[in-house]
Every structure is written in structure tokens, then in C-alpha cells.
Amino acid sequence: IKDCGFTDEQTLKMTSTSPHIFGFSKKRIEDRINFVMGFGYDKSKAIKILTKAPMFMSLDKDNITSRIVQFEQLGYSQDEVIDMFSKAPTMISLPPENILDKYNKLIDLGYNPDQIHKITKTLPNIYTHSITKIETSFNDIVDLGITPKAVVRATTRAPGLYTIGIDGIKRKIEALVRSGYSYEEVLKMENSYATLLTLAQKNLTDRLETLTTIFGDIETVRRMTIAVPTLFGYGEDNIREKVQVMNDCGISNESISSHPNRLMQGPELTYCRYRYYTDKGYTFNEANYFKLFAGSRRFESQEGLTKSELIDKYHSAYVKYKGRKKEVRSTAFRGRRQARGFIFIF
């Protein structure tokens, strides 16, 4: 195998899932490399494809070619088809009419071709599901109280909803309801942030605990996350860093909780904008902190500086700032610190 151009790592990866390849002759392996090269790839790329999709070493060449052509006719690129086969090898053994029937079923459920491509490139295993399973999974989500159009949007953004199973989705909804949300509020958050119910239940619980520790009570957190459900998707360290930077800019936790959308901005950008304005002699207070969170186009239009230019200017200072904060960080910070309108000297 190595004599044919595969590295040790590639050989191990390919044979760990398809050990029968060890029984192939050098001529057979070279023949398959040439076969893949026939699709327009150089030898290096062909070897990478065979490493990722070792079933190409074994399956009938005509069968592989016809499957690739079929998916290309459905609007996929050749590279996308090969990537899908590597993620869901059993797809390649399905009869052409079976694939077409499932594609048409997704059309019937309300998906357009672009949405089908997005879902199946992320989750190609959906083509291995039965039509009944696809339809049942879709209708189970509708039965939760979500409109079919909303289900199409949600599953396009988060195809993983098809793999969780309705019982798993219900458990996550129930856990959020026990935490103080109404059923309708959970559905509203899911409609806004489609990946919400694909997050592990422990992640949802941990995020609520982190936010409650920082902002003091679950009611405040409930209000914040209903307004900005993407907060559930941020890591604990990321949230704490954003809050710390804002606190050091003089923004209180009370102000942050009143404007939770500000937590969507990266901490480095917040720091850099604060430095930029204070270097110009600007003094901040609770009434004008909004300038730190203006849209990139608006900031660039007003200040003549792009986001990347601004970050480049202050990046080294931010790195030093983070280093100092890491040295002095203590458990006392853990969300209880409330900056009261002071100007932090960076």
C-alpha cells in the first residue's frame, strides 16, 4: 500500500475501516488510484479520496461511476458526492430509484433543492433512512407545535434534529420548561436558534448555570436567552471573557443583561473598539456604550477603519491584556463583579 504512495497515517486510516484491503495486490491498488484519477484528480488527491472513501477500493467501478453521475444530476458537485459517500458508505449500494424517491419526498415535505443539498451534505445518512422514517421524523417535530415551514427552516440549519429522535427533543424541551421557560418560549427560541435542541442536555444545563452565576437569577437569564437564544451555544470561557472585557470597559452586569445581544460580539473586538475610542479621548458612560457595539459597516463608515484594521492595530495590546487578566483572575470574579461606570486603564 505504501509503495503505491499512501503514507503510514493514510494506510492506517484506510485499513482500520477496511482491513480486507491488505489482501489486495499492488496492481489492484494502483488500478483504483488510476480509476479515481480518471475523474480529474491528480495522484495525491486520488490517494486522499481513497483514504477517506476506502469503499472505492472494493466496489464495482461502473456502480461507483453511475452513482456519482446520478447525484451530479441532482445538483451535487463531484467532490460533494465523494465526501457524502465517505460519511455514509452504504449510500453507494442503494438503488438509484431509492435515492430519487427520498429526494422527491423531501421536496414534498417543503424543502427546495438548495435546502436538500445543505441537509444531505451535512447529514448524508438521511438518504439511508426509509421514506417512512423521514416522513415520521418530520411530522413528529410538527406535532410539537412547530409549523411545517418552521421545521424546514430548523432542520436545514440544524440537520441533526433528524438524528436526535423525538424522545430526545422532548426531554430537552421538558428540561428547559423545568428551568422556568414556558413551552411556547422554548419553541420560540428553537425557531430563532435552530440548533438549540441539537445541543446536549448537559450543555443546556451548564450554560444556564454559568449565566445564572454571572447575572444572579434564573429570571434574568430566562429573559436574556429568550431574546438571544444563541447564548446557549457559547462556551463558558467565551461568555466569561466577554463579560469580563465589558466589565473592564465599565459596563455593569445589569447593563449587559439589559442588552444581551451585546454578548454576540467577540471580546477582542469590544476591547479594540474601547481602546480606539479612549485613545481618541472619548469618555464612556452607561448612556453611550452602544458605540462599542455598532455594526461593522456603520463603524467603518463613521471611523474609516475596517474591523480587521482595527483588530490588527490593537491585537498585541489585547494579548497582553488577556495575559494580565489570566494572572490576576480569581474565583471572586465568577460573575459577581459589577463594574460601576469606571474607566479601566488597559
mmCIF file of C-alpha atoms in Angstrom:
data_model
loop_
_atom_site.group_PDB
_atom_site.id
_atom_site.type_symbol
_atom_site.label_atom_id
_atom_site.label_comp_id
_atom_site.label_asym_id
_atom_site.label_seq_id
_atom_site.Cartn_x
_atom_site.Cartn_y
_atom_site.Cartn_z
ATOM 1 C CA ILE A 1 0.000 0.000 0.000
ATOM 2 C CA LYS A 2 2.801 2.396 0.927
ATOM 3 C CA ASP A 3 4.618 1.530 -2.310
ATOM 4 C CA CYS A 4 1.588 2.914 -4.143
ATOM 5 C CA GLY A 5 2.009 6.323 -2.487
ATOM 6 C CA PHE A 6 -0.016 6.116 0.743
ATOM 7 C CA THR A 7 1.563 7.475 3.922
ATOM 8 C CA ASP A 8 1.642 5.475 7.161
ATOM 9 C CA GLU A 9 -1.215 7.584 8.508
ATOM 10 C CA GLN A 10 -3.310 7.146 5.366
ATOM 11 C CA THR A 11 -2.683 3.402 5.314
ATOM 12 C CA LEU A 12 -3.731 3.054 8.951
ATOM 13 C CA LYS A 13 -6.863 5.144 8.483
ATOM 14 C CA MET A 14 -7.961 3.287 5.345
ATOM 15 C CA THR A 15 -7.296 -0.248 6.581
ATOM 16 C CA SER A 16 -8.723 0.302 10.061
ATOM 17 C CA THR A 17 -12.188 0.522 8.495
ATOM 18 C CA SER A 18 -11.485 -1.772 5.542
ATOM 19 C CA PRO A 19 -8.874 -4.355 6.633
ATOM 20 C CA HIS A 20 -9.613 -6.527 3.592
ATOM 21 C CA ILE A 21 -7.560 -4.046 1.560
ATOM 22 C CA PHE A 22 -4.469 -5.773 2.957
ATOM 23 C CA GLY A 23 -5.393 -8.669 0.666
ATOM 24 C CA PHE A 24 -5.306 -6.538 -2.485
ATOM 25 C CA SER A 25 -2.376 -6.742 -4.861
ATOM 26 C CA LYS A 26 -0.280 -3.705 -5.712
ATOM 27 C CA LYS A 27 -1.726 -3.849 -9.216
ATOM 28 C CA ARG A 28 -5.298 -3.688 -7.819
ATOM 29 C CA ILE A 29 -4.471 -0.686 -5.632
ATOM 30 C CA GLU A 30 -2.742 1.153 -8.475
ATOM 31 C CA ASP A 31 -5.704 0.390 -10.713
ATOM 32 C CA ARG A 32 -8.054 2.043 -8.200
ATOM 33 C CA ILE A 33 -5.802 5.073 -7.891
ATOM 34 C CA ASN A 34 -5.901 5.438 -11.675
ATOM 35 C CA PHE A 35 -9.676 4.963 -11.627
ATOM 36 C CA VAL A 36 -10.145 7.883 -9.224
ATOM 37 C CA MET A 37 -7.660 9.973 -11.196
ATOM 38 C CA GLY A 38 -9.951 9.417 -14.160
ATOM 39 C CA PHE A 39 -12.441 11.814 -12.502
ATOM 40 C CA GLY A 40 -9.929 14.634 -12.973
ATOM 41 C CA TYR A 41 -7.844 14.383 -9.821
ATOM 42 C CA ASP A 42 -4.063 14.147 -9.551
ATOM 43 C CA LYS A 43 -2.492 11.160 -7.795
ATOM 44 C CA SER A 44 -2.110 12.912 -4.451
ATOM 45 C CA LYS A 45 -5.802 13.893 -4.397
ATOM 46 C CA ALA A 46 -6.854 10.417 -5.568
ATOM 47 C CA ILE A 47 -4.991 8.836 -2.655
ATOM 48 C CA LYS A 48 -6.673 11.265 -0.238
ATOM 49 C CA ILE A 49 -10.084 10.312 -1.671
ATOM 50 C CA LEU A 50 -9.369 6.578 -1.352
ATOM 51 C CA THR A 51 -8.220 7.151 2.224
ATOM 52 C CA LYS A 52 -11.461 8.950 3.031
ATOM 53 C CA ALA A 53 -13.675 6.629 0.970
ATOM 54 C CA PRO A 54 -11.997 3.179 1.044
ATOM 55 C CA MET A 55 -15.124 1.555 -0.376
ATOM 56 C CA PHE A 56 -13.867 2.839 -3.753
ATOM 57 C CA MET A 57 -11.168 0.168 -3.473
ATOM 58 C CA SER A 58 -13.730 -2.622 -3.492
ATOM 59 C CA LEU A 59 -16.947 -1.652 -5.245
ATOM 60 C CA ASP A 60 -17.637 -2.151 -8.927
ATOM 61 C CA LYS A 61 -16.260 0.759 -10.945
ATOM 62 C CA ASP A 62 -19.392 1.101 -13.085
ATOM 63 C CA ASN A 63 -21.533 1.202 -9.952
ATOM 64 C CA ILE A 64 -19.403 3.968 -8.428
ATOM 65 C CA THR A 65 -19.462 5.989 -11.648
ATOM 66 C CA SER A 66 -23.225 5.666 -12.110
ATOM 67 C CA ARG A 67 -23.883 6.768 -8.500
ATOM 68 C CA ILE A 68 -21.665 9.815 -8.869
ATOM 69 C CA VAL A 69 -23.398 10.742 -12.118
ATOM 70 C CA GLN A 70 -26.823 10.325 -10.503
ATOM 71 C CA PHE A 71 -26.015 12.708 -7.676
ATOM 72 C CA GLU A 72 -24.465 15.182 -10.085
ATOM 73 C CA GLN A 73 -27.778 15.168 -11.956
ATOM 74 C CA LEU A 74 -29.445 16.107 -8.661
ATOM 75 C CA GLY A 75 -27.198 19.176 -8.404
ATOM 76 C CA TYR A 76 -24.293 17.959 -6.276
ATOM 77 C CA SER A 77 -20.701 18.516 -7.303
ATOM 78 C CA GLN A 78 -18.371 15.553 -7.776
ATOM 79 C CA ASP A 79 -16.371 16.467 -4.661
ATOM 80 C CA GLU A 80 -19.576 16.766 -2.623
ATOM 81 C CA VAL A 81 -20.730 13.309 -3.749
ATOM 82 C CA ILE A 82 -17.439 11.685 -2.794
ATOM 83 C CA ASP A 83 -17.499 13.435 0.590
ATOM 84 C CA MET A 84 -21.054 12.196 1.185
ATOM 85 C CA PHE A 85 -20.074 8.633 0.279
ATOM 86 C CA SER A 86 -17.182 8.796 2.742
ATOM 87 C CA LYS A 87 -19.567 9.870 5.523
ATOM 88 C CA ALA A 88 -22.308 7.367 4.616
ATOM 89 C CA PRO A 89 -20.703 4.447 2.681
ATOM 90 C CA THR A 90 -23.941 2.443 2.452
ATOM 91 C CA MET A 91 -25.436 5.170 0.244
ATOM 92 C CA ILE A 92 -23.486 3.879 -2.720
ATOM 93 C CA SER A 93 -25.204 0.489 -2.587
ATOM 94 C CA LEU A 94 -28.742 1.912 -2.712
ATOM 95 C CA PRO A 95 -30.681 1.561 -5.984
ATOM 96 C CA PRO A 96 -30.884 4.816 -7.986
ATOM 97 C CA GLU A 97 -34.685 4.912 -7.737
ATOM 98 C CA ASN A 98 -34.418 4.664 -3.925
ATOM 99 C CA ILE A 99 -32.283 7.812 -3.771
ATOM 100 C CA LEU A 100 -34.593 9.649 -6.160
ATOM 101 C CA ASP A 101 -37.704 8.680 -4.158
ATOM 102 C CA LYS A 102 -36.182 10.112 -0.966
ATOM 103 C CA TYR A 103 -35.093 13.277 -2.732
ATOM 104 C CA ASN A 104 -38.646 13.743 -4.033
ATOM 105 C CA LYS A 105 -40.090 13.025 -0.577
ATOM 106 C CA LEU A 106 -38.025 15.892 0.832
ATOM 107 C CA ILE A 107 -39.397 18.103 -1.959
ATOM 108 C CA ASP A 108 -42.927 17.023 -0.992
ATOM 109 C CA LEU A 109 -42.247 17.961 2.650
ATOM 110 C CA GLY A 110 -41.457 21.520 1.561
ATOM 111 C CA TYR A 111 -37.693 21.612 1.033
ATOM 112 C CA ASN A 112 -36.224 23.245 -2.049
ATOM 113 C CA PRO A 113 -33.156 21.751 -3.812
ATOM 114 C CA ASP A 114 -30.703 24.107 -2.079
ATOM 115 C CA GLN A 115 -32.085 23.132 1.328
ATOM 116 C CA ILE A 116 -31.907 19.424 0.462
ATOM 117 C CA HIS A 117 -28.288 19.828 -0.605
ATOM 118 C CA LYS A 118 -27.400 21.635 2.619
ATOM 119 C CA ILE A 119 -29.047 18.979 4.798
ATOM 120 C CA THR A 120 -27.714 15.957 2.955
ATOM 121 C CA LYS A 121 -24.164 17.269 2.613
ATOM 122 C CA THR A 122 -24.105 17.641 6.402
ATOM 123 C CA LEU A 123 -26.138 14.518 7.097
ATOM 124 C CA PRO A 124 -25.894 12.213 4.051
ATOM 125 C CA ASN A 125 -27.164 9.322 6.185
ATOM 126 C CA ILE A 126 -30.640 10.701 5.652
ATOM 127 C CA TYR A 127 -30.556 9.011 2.240
ATOM 128 C CA THR A 128 -30.142 5.673 4.027
ATOM 129 C CA HIS A 129 -33.325 6.233 6.072
ATOM 130 C CA SER A 130 -36.591 4.822 4.857
ATOM 131 C CA ILE A 131 -39.137 7.221 3.389
ATOM 132 C CA THR A 132 -41.437 6.365 6.284
ATOM 133 C CA LYS A 133 -38.751 7.282 8.814
ATOM 134 C CA ILE A 134 -38.034 10.593 7.097
ATOM 135 C CA GLU A 135 -41.711 11.494 6.984
ATOM 136 C CA THR A 136 -42.337 10.359 10.568
ATOM 137 C CA SER A 137 -39.365 12.341 11.921
ATOM 138 C CA PHE A 138 -40.625 15.460 10.144
ATOM 139 C CA ASN A 139 -44.215 15.070 11.349
ATOM 140 C CA ASP A 140 -43.108 14.307 14.922
ATOM 141 C CA ILE A 141 -41.455 17.728 15.076
ATOM 142 C CA VAL A 142 -44.556 19.357 13.564
ATOM 143 C CA ASP A 143 -46.641 17.691 16.275
ATOM 144 C CA LEU A 144 -44.631 19.562 18.915
ATOM 145 C CA GLY A 145 -46.371 22.730 17.732
ATOM 146 C CA ILE A 146 -43.886 23.873 15.100
ATOM 147 C CA THR A 147 -45.258 24.763 11.659
ATOM 148 C CA PRO A 148 -44.039 22.703 8.671
ATOM 149 C CA LYS A 149 -42.288 25.767 7.241
ATOM 150 C CA ALA A 150 -40.516 26.316 10.554
ATOM 151 C CA VAL A 151 -39.482 22.645 10.636
ATOM 152 C CA VAL A 152 -37.982 23.026 7.152
ATOM 153 C CA ARG A 153 -36.017 26.084 8.310
ATOM 154 C CA ALA A 154 -34.925 24.447 11.557
ATOM 155 C CA THR A 155 -33.771 21.163 10.029
ATOM 156 C CA THR A 156 -31.987 22.985 7.213
ATOM 157 C CA ARG A 157 -29.992 24.975 9.753
ATOM 158 C CA ALA A 158 -29.603 22.015 12.106
ATOM 159 C CA PRO A 159 -29.921 18.678 10.244
ATOM 160 C CA GLY A 160 -29.006 16.932 13.488
ATOM 161 C CA LEU A 161 -32.655 17.295 14.533
ATOM 162 C CA TYR A 162 -33.310 14.299 12.277
ATOM 163 C CA THR A 163 -30.883 12.142 14.261
ATOM 164 C CA ILE A 164 -31.851 13.042 17.830
ATOM 165 C CA GLY A 165 -35.235 11.366 17.766
ATOM 166 C CA ILE A 166 -38.465 12.861 19.044
ATOM 167 C CA ASP A 167 -37.978 11.489 22.565
ATOM 168 C CA GLY A 168 -34.613 13.228 22.839
ATOM 169 C CA ILE A 169 -36.126 16.513 21.617
ATOM 170 C CA LYS A 170 -38.991 16.226 24.112
ATOM 171 C CA ARG A 171 -36.589 15.595 27.016
ATOM 172 C CA LYS A 172 -34.681 18.778 26.199
ATOM 173 C CA ILE A 173 -37.886 20.807 25.957
ATOM 174 C CA GLU A 174 -39.064 19.386 29.283
ATOM 175 C CA ALA A 175 -35.713 20.215 30.927
ATOM 176 C CA LEU A 176 -35.959 23.836 29.774
ATOM 177 C CA VAL A 177 -39.569 24.059 30.971
ATOM 178 C CA ARG A 178 -38.463 22.789 34.397
ATOM 179 C CA SER A 179 -35.860 25.561 34.413
ATOM 180 C CA GLY A 180 -38.569 28.207 34.163
ATOM 181 C CA TYR A 181 -39.360 28.590 30.465
ATOM 182 C CA SER A 182 -42.837 28.107 29.101
ATOM 183 C CA TYR A 183 -43.342 25.553 26.332
ATOM 184 C CA GLU A 184 -44.089 28.389 23.908
ATOM 185 C CA GLU A 185 -40.872 30.197 24.883
ATOM 186 C CA VAL A 186 -38.818 27.087 24.145
ATOM 187 C CA LEU A 187 -40.402 26.777 20.702
ATOM 188 C CA LYS A 188 -39.790 30.479 20.085
ATOM 189 C CA MET A 189 -36.091 30.051 20.938
ATOM 190 C CA GLU A 190 -35.830 26.963 18.725
ATOM 191 C CA ASN A 191 -37.443 28.835 15.845
ATOM 192 C CA SER A 192 -34.858 31.600 16.245
ATOM 193 C CA TYR A 193 -31.879 29.345 17.023
ATOM 194 C CA ALA A 194 -32.407 26.104 15.151
ATOM 195 C CA THR A 195 -29.506 24.231 16.747
ATOM 196 C CA LEU A 196 -30.859 24.762 20.272
ATOM 197 C CA LEU A 197 -32.444 21.333 20.590
ATOM 198 C CA THR A 198 -29.454 19.609 18.983
ATOM 199 C CA LEU A 199 -27.248 20.692 21.906
ATOM 200 C CA ALA A 200 -26.559 18.081 24.561
ATOM 201 C CA GLN A 201 -28.878 18.391 27.555
ATOM 202 C CA LYS A 202 -25.845 18.802 29.829
ATOM 203 C CA ASN A 203 -24.672 21.730 27.691
ATOM 204 C CA LEU A 204 -28.033 23.438 28.109
ATOM 205 C CA THR A 205 -27.915 22.915 31.886
ATOM 206 C CA ASP A 206 -24.300 24.047 32.169
ATOM 207 C CA ARG A 207 -24.988 27.199 30.165
ATOM 208 C CA LEU A 208 -27.918 28.114 32.400
ATOM 209 C CA GLU A 209 -25.743 27.593 35.470
ATOM 210 C CA THR A 210 -22.957 29.755 34.032
ATOM 211 C CA LEU A 211 -25.292 32.586 33.101
ATOM 212 C CA THR A 212 -27.128 32.405 36.441
ATOM 213 C CA THR A 213 -23.823 32.552 38.317
ATOM 214 C CA ILE A 214 -22.849 35.675 36.393
ATOM 215 C CA PHE A 215 -26.167 37.514 36.267
ATOM 216 C CA GLY A 216 -27.669 36.459 39.570
ATOM 217 C CA ASP A 217 -31.043 34.839 38.949
ATOM 218 C CA ILE A 218 -32.754 32.492 36.528
ATOM 219 C CA GLU A 219 -35.453 35.023 35.613
ATOM 220 C CA THR A 220 -32.836 37.424 34.248
ATOM 221 C CA VAL A 221 -31.179 34.579 32.363
ATOM 222 C CA ARG A 222 -34.536 33.402 31.009
ATOM 223 C CA ARG A 223 -35.255 36.873 29.653
ATOM 224 C CA MET A 224 -31.756 37.145 28.134
ATOM 225 C CA THR A 225 -31.849 33.769 26.415
ATOM 226 C CA ILE A 226 -35.342 34.250 25.029
ATOM 227 C CA ALA A 227 -34.061 37.451 23.414
ATOM 228 C CA VAL A 228 -30.750 35.891 22.330
ATOM 229 C CA PRO A 229 -31.042 32.066 22.350
ATOM 230 C CA THR A 230 -27.610 31.742 20.718
ATOM 231 C CA LEU A 231 -26.223 32.321 24.231
ATOM 232 C CA PHE A 232 -26.820 28.600 24.747
ATOM 233 C CA GLY A 233 -24.275 27.904 22.020
ATOM 234 C CA TYR A 234 -21.370 29.821 23.542
ATOM 235 C CA GLY A 235 -18.814 28.076 25.743
ATOM 236 C CA GLU A 236 -18.453 29.035 29.396
ATOM 237 C CA ASP A 237 -14.980 30.537 28.928
ATOM 238 C CA ASN A 238 -16.198 32.556 25.957
ATOM 239 C CA ILE A 239 -19.108 34.030 27.927
ATOM 240 C CA ARG A 240 -16.959 34.830 30.936
ATOM 241 C CA GLU A 241 -14.323 36.514 28.785
ATOM 242 C CA LYS A 242 -16.937 38.665 27.051
ATOM 243 C CA VAL A 243 -18.422 39.724 30.384
ATOM 244 C CA GLN A 244 -15.010 40.440 31.885
ATOM 245 C CA VAL A 245 -13.964 42.656 28.975
ATOM 246 C CA MET A 246 -17.249 44.559 29.178
ATOM 247 C CA ASN A 247 -16.885 44.927 32.943
ATOM 248 C CA ASP A 248 -13.377 46.275 32.431
ATOM 249 C CA CYS A 249 -14.790 48.785 29.965
ATOM 250 C CA GLY A 250 -17.097 49.967 32.742
ATOM 251 C CA ILE A 251 -20.247 48.146 31.634
ATOM 252 C CA SER A 252 -22.141 46.655 34.550
ATOM 253 C CA ASN A 253 -23.675 43.184 34.518
ATOM 254 C CA GLU A 254 -27.058 44.846 34.892
ATOM 255 C CA SER A 255 -26.447 46.769 31.684
ATOM 256 C CA ILE A 256 -25.215 43.627 29.902
ATOM 257 C CA SER A 257 -28.326 41.695 30.942
ATOM 258 C CA SER A 258 -30.490 44.531 29.605
ATOM 259 C CA HIS A 259 -28.707 44.311 26.248
ATOM 260 C CA PRO A 260 -27.907 40.584 25.856
ATOM 261 C CA ASN A 261 -27.318 40.972 22.120
ATOM 262 C CA ARG A 262 -24.004 42.643 23.042
ATOM 263 C CA LEU A 263 -22.746 39.224 24.138
ATOM 264 C CA MET A 264 -22.833 38.190 20.486
ATOM 265 C CA GLN A 265 -19.821 40.414 19.790
ATOM 266 C CA GLY A 266 -16.373 38.910 20.253
ATOM 267 C CA PRO A 267 -14.398 40.084 23.298
ATOM 268 C CA GLU A 268 -11.379 41.190 21.253
ATOM 269 C CA LEU A 269 -13.496 43.478 19.075
ATOM 270 C CA THR A 270 -15.090 45.035 22.173
ATOM 271 C CA TYR A 271 -11.649 45.619 23.696
ATOM 272 C CA CYS A 272 -10.221 47.076 20.465
ATOM 273 C CA ARG A 273 -13.108 49.485 19.990
ATOM 274 C CA TYR A 274 -12.845 50.624 23.592
ATOM 275 C CA ARG A 275 -9.124 51.258 23.183
ATOM 276 C CA TYR A 276 -9.706 53.055 19.888
ATOM 277 C CA TYR A 277 -12.256 55.454 21.335
ATOM 278 C CA THR A 278 -10.421 56.094 24.613
ATOM 279 C CA ASP A 279 -7.215 56.757 22.684
ATOM 280 C CA LYS A 280 -9.197 59.480 20.908
ATOM 281 C CA GLY A 281 -10.167 60.927 24.291
ATOM 282 C CA TYR A 282 -13.705 59.582 24.322
ATOM 283 C CA THR A 283 -15.261 59.028 27.771
ATOM 284 C CA PHE A 284 -17.873 56.292 28.133
ATOM 285 C CA ASN A 285 -20.878 56.022 30.421
ATOM 286 C CA GLU A 286 -23.982 53.862 30.542
ATOM 287 C CA ALA A 287 -25.713 56.123 28.035
ATOM 288 C CA ASN A 288 -23.181 55.805 25.237
ATOM 289 C CA TYR A 289 -21.697 52.303 25.459
ATOM 290 C CA PHE A 290 -23.767 51.429 22.400
ATOM 291 C CA LYS A 291 -20.935 52.882 20.277
ATOM 292 C CA LEU A 292 -18.820 49.834 21.174
ATOM 293 C CA PHE A 293 -21.386 47.518 19.588
ATOM 294 C CA ALA A 294 -22.282 49.301 16.365
ATOM 295 C CA GLY A 295 -22.448 47.180 13.225
ATOM 296 C CA SER A 296 -19.167 46.769 11.345
ATOM 297 C CA ARG A 297 -20.388 48.748 8.320
ATOM 298 C CA ARG A 298 -21.575 51.604 10.492
ATOM 299 C CA PHE A 299 -18.317 51.704 12.435
ATOM 300 C CA GLU A 300 -16.271 51.634 9.229
ATOM 301 C CA SER A 301 -18.423 54.361 7.685
ATOM 302 C CA GLN A 302 -18.075 56.614 10.725
ATOM 303 C CA GLU A 303 -14.450 55.936 11.625
ATOM 304 C CA GLY A 304 -12.879 54.975 8.282
ATOM 305 C CA LEU A 305 -11.440 51.806 9.788
ATOM 306 C CA THR A 306 -12.367 48.217 8.912
ATOM 307 C CA LYS A 307 -12.813 45.531 11.534
ATOM 308 C CA SER A 308 -9.610 43.752 10.508
ATOM 309 C CA GLU A 309 -7.624 47.007 10.522
ATOM 310 C CA LEU A 310 -8.898 47.849 13.989
ATOM 311 C CA ILE A 311 -8.045 44.415 15.392
ATOM 312 C CA ASP A 312 -4.607 44.448 13.751
ATOM 313 C CA LYS A 313 -3.913 47.799 15.436
ATOM 314 C CA TYR A 314 -4.748 46.603 18.939
ATOM 315 C CA HIS A 315 -4.227 42.846 18.769
ATOM 316 C CA SER A 316 -0.884 42.804 20.585
ATOM 317 C CA ALA A 317 -2.335 45.013 23.329
ATOM 318 C CA TYR A 318 -5.274 42.630 23.678
ATOM 319 C CA VAL A 319 -2.945 39.647 24.007
ATOM 320 C CA LYS A 320 -1.075 41.444 26.808
ATOM 321 C CA TYR A 321 -4.359 42.387 28.454
ATOM 322 C CA LYS A 322 -5.520 38.758 28.400
ATOM 323 C CA GLY A 323 -2.207 37.678 29.901
ATOM 324 C CA ARG A 324 -2.548 40.142 32.772
ATOM 325 C CA LYS A 325 -6.147 39.127 33.423
ATOM 326 C CA LYS A 326 -5.152 35.472 33.475
ATOM 327 C CA GLU A 327 -2.515 36.171 36.106
ATOM 328 C CA VAL A 328 -4.857 38.029 38.445
ATOM 329 C CA ARG A 329 -8.049 36.092 37.778
ATOM 330 C CA SER A 330 -9.634 34.685 40.916
ATOM 331 C CA THR A 331 -12.804 32.846 41.797
ATOM 332 C CA ALA A 332 -14.159 36.117 43.160
ATOM 333 C CA PHE A 333 -14.833 37.211 39.589
ATOM 334 C CA ARG A 334 -17.210 34.383 38.771
ATOM 335 C CA GLY A 335 -19.941 36.694 37.725
ATOM 336 C CA ARG A 336 -20.266 38.634 40.976
ATOM 337 C CA ARG A 337 -18.124 41.556 39.947
ATOM 338 C CA GLN A 338 -20.146 44.609 38.960
ATOM 339 C CA ALA A 339 -18.237 47.432 37.302
ATOM 340 C CA ARG A 340 -19.931 50.761 38.172
ATOM 341 C CA GLY A 341 -19.157 53.334 35.497
ATOM 342 C CA PHE A 342 -15.374 53.396 35.925
ATOM 343 C CA ILE A 343 -12.867 53.590 33.109
ATOM 344 C CA PHE A 344 -10.450 50.677 33.127
ATOM 345 C CA ILE A 345 -6.847 51.574 32.280
ATOM 346 C CA PHE A 346 -5.719 48.965 29.730
#
